[in-house]
Coordinates of C-alpha atoms and ligand atoms in Angstrom, one line a residue:
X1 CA 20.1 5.2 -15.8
X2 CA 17.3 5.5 -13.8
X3 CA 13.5 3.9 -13.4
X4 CA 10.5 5.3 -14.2
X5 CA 7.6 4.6 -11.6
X6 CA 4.1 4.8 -12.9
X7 CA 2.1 5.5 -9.5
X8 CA -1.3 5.7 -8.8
X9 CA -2.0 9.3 -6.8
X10 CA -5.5 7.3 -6.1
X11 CA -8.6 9.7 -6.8
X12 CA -7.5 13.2 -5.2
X13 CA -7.5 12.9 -1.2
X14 CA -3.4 13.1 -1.1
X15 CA -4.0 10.3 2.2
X16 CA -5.2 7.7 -0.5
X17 CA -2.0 7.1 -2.8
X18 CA -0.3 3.8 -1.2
X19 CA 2.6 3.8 1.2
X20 CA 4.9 2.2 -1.7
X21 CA 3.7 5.2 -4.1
X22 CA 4.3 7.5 -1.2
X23 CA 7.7 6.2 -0.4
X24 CA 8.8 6.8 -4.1
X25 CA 7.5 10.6 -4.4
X26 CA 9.7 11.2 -0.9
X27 CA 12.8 9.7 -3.0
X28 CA 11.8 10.9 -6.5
X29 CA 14.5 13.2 -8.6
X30 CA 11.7 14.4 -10.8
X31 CA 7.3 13.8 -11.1
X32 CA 5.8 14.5 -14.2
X33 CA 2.0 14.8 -12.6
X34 CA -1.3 14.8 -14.3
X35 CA -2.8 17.6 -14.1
X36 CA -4.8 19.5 -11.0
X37 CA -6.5 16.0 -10.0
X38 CA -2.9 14.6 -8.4
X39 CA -1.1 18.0 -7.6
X40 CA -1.6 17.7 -3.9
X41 CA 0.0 14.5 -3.2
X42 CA 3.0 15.3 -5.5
X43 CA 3.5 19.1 -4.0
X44 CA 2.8 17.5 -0.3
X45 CA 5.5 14.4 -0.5
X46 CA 8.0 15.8 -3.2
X47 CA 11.2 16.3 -1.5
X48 CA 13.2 19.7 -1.3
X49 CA 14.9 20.0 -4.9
X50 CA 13.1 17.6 -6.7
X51 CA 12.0 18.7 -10.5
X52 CA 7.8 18.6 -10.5
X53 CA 5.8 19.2 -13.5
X54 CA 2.6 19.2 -14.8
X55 CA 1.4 17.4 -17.7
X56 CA -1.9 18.8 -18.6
X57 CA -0.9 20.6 -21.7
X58 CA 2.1 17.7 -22.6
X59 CA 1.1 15.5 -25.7
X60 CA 1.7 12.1 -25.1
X61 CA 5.1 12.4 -27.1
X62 CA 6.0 15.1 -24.9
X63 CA 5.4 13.3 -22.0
X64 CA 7.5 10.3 -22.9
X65 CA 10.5 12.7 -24.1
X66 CA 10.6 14.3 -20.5
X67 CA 10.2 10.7 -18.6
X68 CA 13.3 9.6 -20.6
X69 CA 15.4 12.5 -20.3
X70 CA 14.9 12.6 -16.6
X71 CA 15.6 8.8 -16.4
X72 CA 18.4 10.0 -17.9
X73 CA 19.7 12.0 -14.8
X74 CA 18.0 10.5 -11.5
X75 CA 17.6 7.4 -10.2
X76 CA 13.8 7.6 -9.5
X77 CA 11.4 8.9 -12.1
X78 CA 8.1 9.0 -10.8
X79 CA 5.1 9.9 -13.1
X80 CA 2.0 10.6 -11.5
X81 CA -1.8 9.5 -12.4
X82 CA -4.8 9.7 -11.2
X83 CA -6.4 6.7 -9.4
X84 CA -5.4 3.6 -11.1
X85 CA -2.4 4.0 -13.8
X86 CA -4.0 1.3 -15.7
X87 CA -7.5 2.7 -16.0
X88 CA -7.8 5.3 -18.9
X89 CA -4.3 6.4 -17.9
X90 CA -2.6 5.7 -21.4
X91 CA -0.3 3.7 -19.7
X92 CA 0.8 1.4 -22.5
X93 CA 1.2 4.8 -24.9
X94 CA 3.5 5.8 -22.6
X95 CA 5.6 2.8 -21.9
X96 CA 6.5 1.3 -25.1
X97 CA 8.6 4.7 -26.2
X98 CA 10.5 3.5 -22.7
X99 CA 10.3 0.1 -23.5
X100 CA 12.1 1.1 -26.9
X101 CA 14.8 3.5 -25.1
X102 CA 15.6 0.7 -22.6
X103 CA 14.4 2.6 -19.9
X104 CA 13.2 0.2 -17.0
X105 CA 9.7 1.1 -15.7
X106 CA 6.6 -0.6 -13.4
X107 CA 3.9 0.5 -12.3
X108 CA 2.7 0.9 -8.2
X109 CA -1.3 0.5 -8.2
X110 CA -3.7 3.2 -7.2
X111 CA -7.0 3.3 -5.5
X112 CA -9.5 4.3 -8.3
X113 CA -12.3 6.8 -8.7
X114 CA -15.0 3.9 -9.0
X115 CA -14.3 2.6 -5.3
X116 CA -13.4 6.2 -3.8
X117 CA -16.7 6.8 -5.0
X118 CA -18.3 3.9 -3.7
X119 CA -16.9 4.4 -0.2
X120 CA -18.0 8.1 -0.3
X121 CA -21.4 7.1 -0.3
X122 CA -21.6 4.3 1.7
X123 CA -22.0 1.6 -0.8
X124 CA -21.2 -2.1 -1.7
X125 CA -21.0 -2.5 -5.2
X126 CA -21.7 -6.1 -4.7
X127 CA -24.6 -7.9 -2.8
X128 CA -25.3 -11.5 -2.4
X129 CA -28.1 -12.5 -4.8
X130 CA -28.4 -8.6 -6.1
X131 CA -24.7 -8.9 -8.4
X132 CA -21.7 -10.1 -8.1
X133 CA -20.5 -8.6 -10.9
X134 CA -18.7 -4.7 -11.6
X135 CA -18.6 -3.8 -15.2
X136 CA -15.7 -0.5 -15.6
X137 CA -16.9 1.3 -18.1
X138 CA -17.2 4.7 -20.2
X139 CA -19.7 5.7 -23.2
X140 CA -18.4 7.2 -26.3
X141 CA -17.1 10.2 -26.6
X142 CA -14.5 11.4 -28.5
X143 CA -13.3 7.8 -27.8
X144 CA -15.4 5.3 -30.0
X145 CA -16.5 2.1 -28.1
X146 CA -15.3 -1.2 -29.5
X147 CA -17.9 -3.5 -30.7
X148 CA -20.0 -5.5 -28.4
X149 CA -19.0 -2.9 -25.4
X150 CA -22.1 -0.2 -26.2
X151 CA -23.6 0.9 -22.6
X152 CA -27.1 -1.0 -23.6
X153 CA -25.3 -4.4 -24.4
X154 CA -23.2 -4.3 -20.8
X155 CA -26.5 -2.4 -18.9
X156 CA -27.8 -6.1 -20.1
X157 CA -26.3 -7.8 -17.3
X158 CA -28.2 -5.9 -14.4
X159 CA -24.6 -6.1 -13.2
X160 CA -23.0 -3.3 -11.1
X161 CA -21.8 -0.3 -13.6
X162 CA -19.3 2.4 -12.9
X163 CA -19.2 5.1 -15.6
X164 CA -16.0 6.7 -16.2
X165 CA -15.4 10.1 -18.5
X166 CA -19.1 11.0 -18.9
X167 CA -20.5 13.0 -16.5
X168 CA -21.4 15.3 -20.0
X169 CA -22.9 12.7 -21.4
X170 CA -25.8 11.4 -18.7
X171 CA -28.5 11.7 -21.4
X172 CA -26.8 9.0 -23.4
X173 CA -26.4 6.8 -20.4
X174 CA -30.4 7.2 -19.3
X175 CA -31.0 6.2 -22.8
X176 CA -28.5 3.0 -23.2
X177 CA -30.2 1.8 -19.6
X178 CA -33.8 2.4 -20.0
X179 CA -33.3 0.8 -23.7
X180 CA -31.7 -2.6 -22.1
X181 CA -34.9 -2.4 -19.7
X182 CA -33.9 -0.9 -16.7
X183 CA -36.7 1.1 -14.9
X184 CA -36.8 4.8 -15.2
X185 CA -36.8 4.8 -11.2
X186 CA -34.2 2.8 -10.8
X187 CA -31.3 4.4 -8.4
X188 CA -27.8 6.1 -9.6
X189 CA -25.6 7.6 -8.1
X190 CA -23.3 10.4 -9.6
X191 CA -20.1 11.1 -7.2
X192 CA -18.2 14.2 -8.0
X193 CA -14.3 14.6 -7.2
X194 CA -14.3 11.7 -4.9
X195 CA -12.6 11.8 -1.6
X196 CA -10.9 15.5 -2.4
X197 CA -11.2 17.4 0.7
X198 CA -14.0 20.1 0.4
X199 CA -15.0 19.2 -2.7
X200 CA -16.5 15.9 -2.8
X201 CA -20.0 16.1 -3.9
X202 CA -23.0 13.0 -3.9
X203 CA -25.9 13.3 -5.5
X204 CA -28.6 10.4 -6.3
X205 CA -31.4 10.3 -8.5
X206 CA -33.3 7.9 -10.7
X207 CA -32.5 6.8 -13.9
X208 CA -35.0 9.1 -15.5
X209 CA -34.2 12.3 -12.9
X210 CA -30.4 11.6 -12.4
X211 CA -28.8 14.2 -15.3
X212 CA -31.4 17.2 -14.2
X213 CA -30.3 16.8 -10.6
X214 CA -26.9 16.8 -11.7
X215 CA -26.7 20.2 -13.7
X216 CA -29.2 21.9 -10.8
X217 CA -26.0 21.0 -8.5
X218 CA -23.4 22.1 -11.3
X219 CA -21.7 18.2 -11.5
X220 CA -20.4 18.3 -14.8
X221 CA -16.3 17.1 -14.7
X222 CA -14.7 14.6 -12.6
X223 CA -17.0 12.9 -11.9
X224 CA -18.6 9.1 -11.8
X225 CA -21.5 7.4 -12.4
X226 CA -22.9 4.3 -10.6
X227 CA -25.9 2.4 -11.3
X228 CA -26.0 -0.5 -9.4
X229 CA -29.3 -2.5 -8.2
X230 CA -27.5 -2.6 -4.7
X231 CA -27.8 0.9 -4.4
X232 CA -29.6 1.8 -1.3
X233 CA -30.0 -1.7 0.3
X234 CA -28.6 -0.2 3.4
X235 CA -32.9 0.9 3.7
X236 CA -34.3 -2.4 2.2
X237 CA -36.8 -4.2 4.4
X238 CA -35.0 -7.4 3.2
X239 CA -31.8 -8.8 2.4
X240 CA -29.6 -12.0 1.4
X241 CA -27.1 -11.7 4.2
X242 CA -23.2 -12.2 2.8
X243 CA -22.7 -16.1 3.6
X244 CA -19.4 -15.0 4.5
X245 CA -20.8 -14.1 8.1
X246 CA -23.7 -16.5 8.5
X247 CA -23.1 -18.5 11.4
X248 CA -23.5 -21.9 9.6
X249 CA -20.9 -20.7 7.0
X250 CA -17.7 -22.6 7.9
X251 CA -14.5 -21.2 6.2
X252 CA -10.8 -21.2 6.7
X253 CA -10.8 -18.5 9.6
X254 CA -13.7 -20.0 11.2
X255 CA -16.2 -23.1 12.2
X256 CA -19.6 -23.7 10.9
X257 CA -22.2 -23.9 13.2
X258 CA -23.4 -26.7 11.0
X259 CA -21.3 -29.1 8.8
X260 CA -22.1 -29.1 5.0
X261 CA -21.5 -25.8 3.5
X262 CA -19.1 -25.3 1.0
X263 CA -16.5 -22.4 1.9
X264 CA -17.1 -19.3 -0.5
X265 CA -14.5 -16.9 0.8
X266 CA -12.3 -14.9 -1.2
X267 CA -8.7 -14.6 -1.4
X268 CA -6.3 -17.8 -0.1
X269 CA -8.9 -19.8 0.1
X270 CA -9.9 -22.0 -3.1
X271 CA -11.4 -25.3 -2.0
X272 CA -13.8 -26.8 0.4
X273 CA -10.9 -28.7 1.8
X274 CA -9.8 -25.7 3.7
X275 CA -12.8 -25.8 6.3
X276 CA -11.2 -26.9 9.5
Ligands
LIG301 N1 -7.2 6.4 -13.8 C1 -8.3 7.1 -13.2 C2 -9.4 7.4 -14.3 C3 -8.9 8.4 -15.3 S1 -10.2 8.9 -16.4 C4 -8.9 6.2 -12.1 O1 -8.5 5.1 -11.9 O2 -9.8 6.7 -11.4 C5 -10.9 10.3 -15.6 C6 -12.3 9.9 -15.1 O3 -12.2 9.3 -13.8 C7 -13.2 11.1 -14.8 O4 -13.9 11.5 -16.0 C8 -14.1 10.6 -13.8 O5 -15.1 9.8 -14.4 C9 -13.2 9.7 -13.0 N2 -12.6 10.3 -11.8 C10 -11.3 10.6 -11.6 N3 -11.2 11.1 -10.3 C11 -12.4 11.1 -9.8 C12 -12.9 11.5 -8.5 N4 -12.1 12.0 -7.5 N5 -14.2 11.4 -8.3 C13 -15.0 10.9 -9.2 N6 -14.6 10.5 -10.4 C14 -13.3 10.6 -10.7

């Protein structure tokens, strides 16, 4: 019996998916793919012979049918998603009818849309003083929002907020911000099909301009919303430097100019003690 590999494709650029996901589309016997957003990278990698598929017009109990019978006859299963499998992705939907055939399964991380976005326009979502803080994130739609997670109570924070699944919805989001007190001229940034060759498409606004810019350039789909007060600090006349280069910021890989600061770098490091 084989194993079924849920991979992140990462947002569309077929470059993007990791070298582990990459390895197990080369090897695959059969990729059930989602949809137009991941075709690339499964078409490009797929070797000669393997069975390929599209899910877009599967329902879920389809999709969990074809992922065990192909477990069934190959070794390597691989179904493809876009970005991260555990982001919107029904993952768990899709597992526990595996989980109940005794099919074996995991899951190879993706890059998602929210940073291929980010790095499309140039931005930190994070900035010393600004936020430290990214809230993932979607409005209602079809999809009610659990209590306690509306837009306005998490727009709150002033925290960093990447919108997923509601480029159609913009209106709402203006409304949710302004009505937790953000200023209509505060900057978002909209990123449409992220990192795909050709059609990548930025376009920033204000809080109170952002949906009318975005239907005058036809970004409705596939598409995510950022509003972050770090937007734009690249053109600030001031700004907090990251201690992680300050000169008098010791840390594990290097000396402080000056003695007496406590280390604040991520990963690997997790006391002051590691300051050499
Ligand atoms: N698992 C995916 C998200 C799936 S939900 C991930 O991790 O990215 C689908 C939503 O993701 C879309 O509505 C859109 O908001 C966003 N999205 C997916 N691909 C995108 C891309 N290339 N550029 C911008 N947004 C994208």
């Amino acid at each position: 019996m084989g194993r079924v590999w849920f991979v992140g494709a990462g947002p569309g650029d077929p470059d993007l998916i990791t070298v582990k996901g990459r390895r197990l589309v080369e090897q695959a016997g059969a990729i059930l793919y989602a949809g137009s957003l991941v075709d690339a990278a499964a078409t490009r990698y797929a070797p000669v012979g393997c069975l390929l598929e599209d899910s877009k017009s599967m329902t879920l109990e389809q999709i969990s049918a074809w992922l065990i019978a192909a477990a069934g006859r190959c070794d390597t299963v691989v179904r493809l998603q876009t970005g991260d499998p555990g982001l919107y992705g029904a993952l768990t939907e899709m597992v526990r009818p595996l989980d109940a055939a005794g099919i074996p399964w995991q899951v190879v991380p993706g890059v998602t849309s929210a940073m291929a976005s980010a790095a499309a326009a140039g931005e930190s979502l994070t900035l010393p003083e600004v936020t430290q803080t990214v809230i993932l994130t979607r409005v209602a739609g079809r999809t009610p929002m659990p209590a306690g997670e509306d837009l306005e109570a998490l727009a709150a924070h002033r925290a960093t907020l990447c919108i997923y699944l509601s480029a159609t919805l913009l209106p709402q989001v203006q409304r949710a911000l302004r009505a937790a007190g953000w200023p209509a001229e505060a900057p978002i940034l909209v990123v449409q099909k992220a990192s795909w060759p050709d059609a990548e498409q930025i376009v920033r606004g204000r809080l109170d301009d952002i949906d009318q810019r975005c239907r005058a350039a036809g970004v409705d789909a596939q598409a995510m919303i950022i509003a972050s007060p770090t937007l734009g600090a690249r053109e600030w006349a001031e700004l907090t430097a990251s201690k992680l280069y300050d000169p008098s910021f010791g840390h594990r890989f290097r000396r402080a100019a000056e003695p007496g600061l406590a280390a604040e770098i991520g990963e690997g490091s997790s006391s002051a003690n590691e300051i050499q």
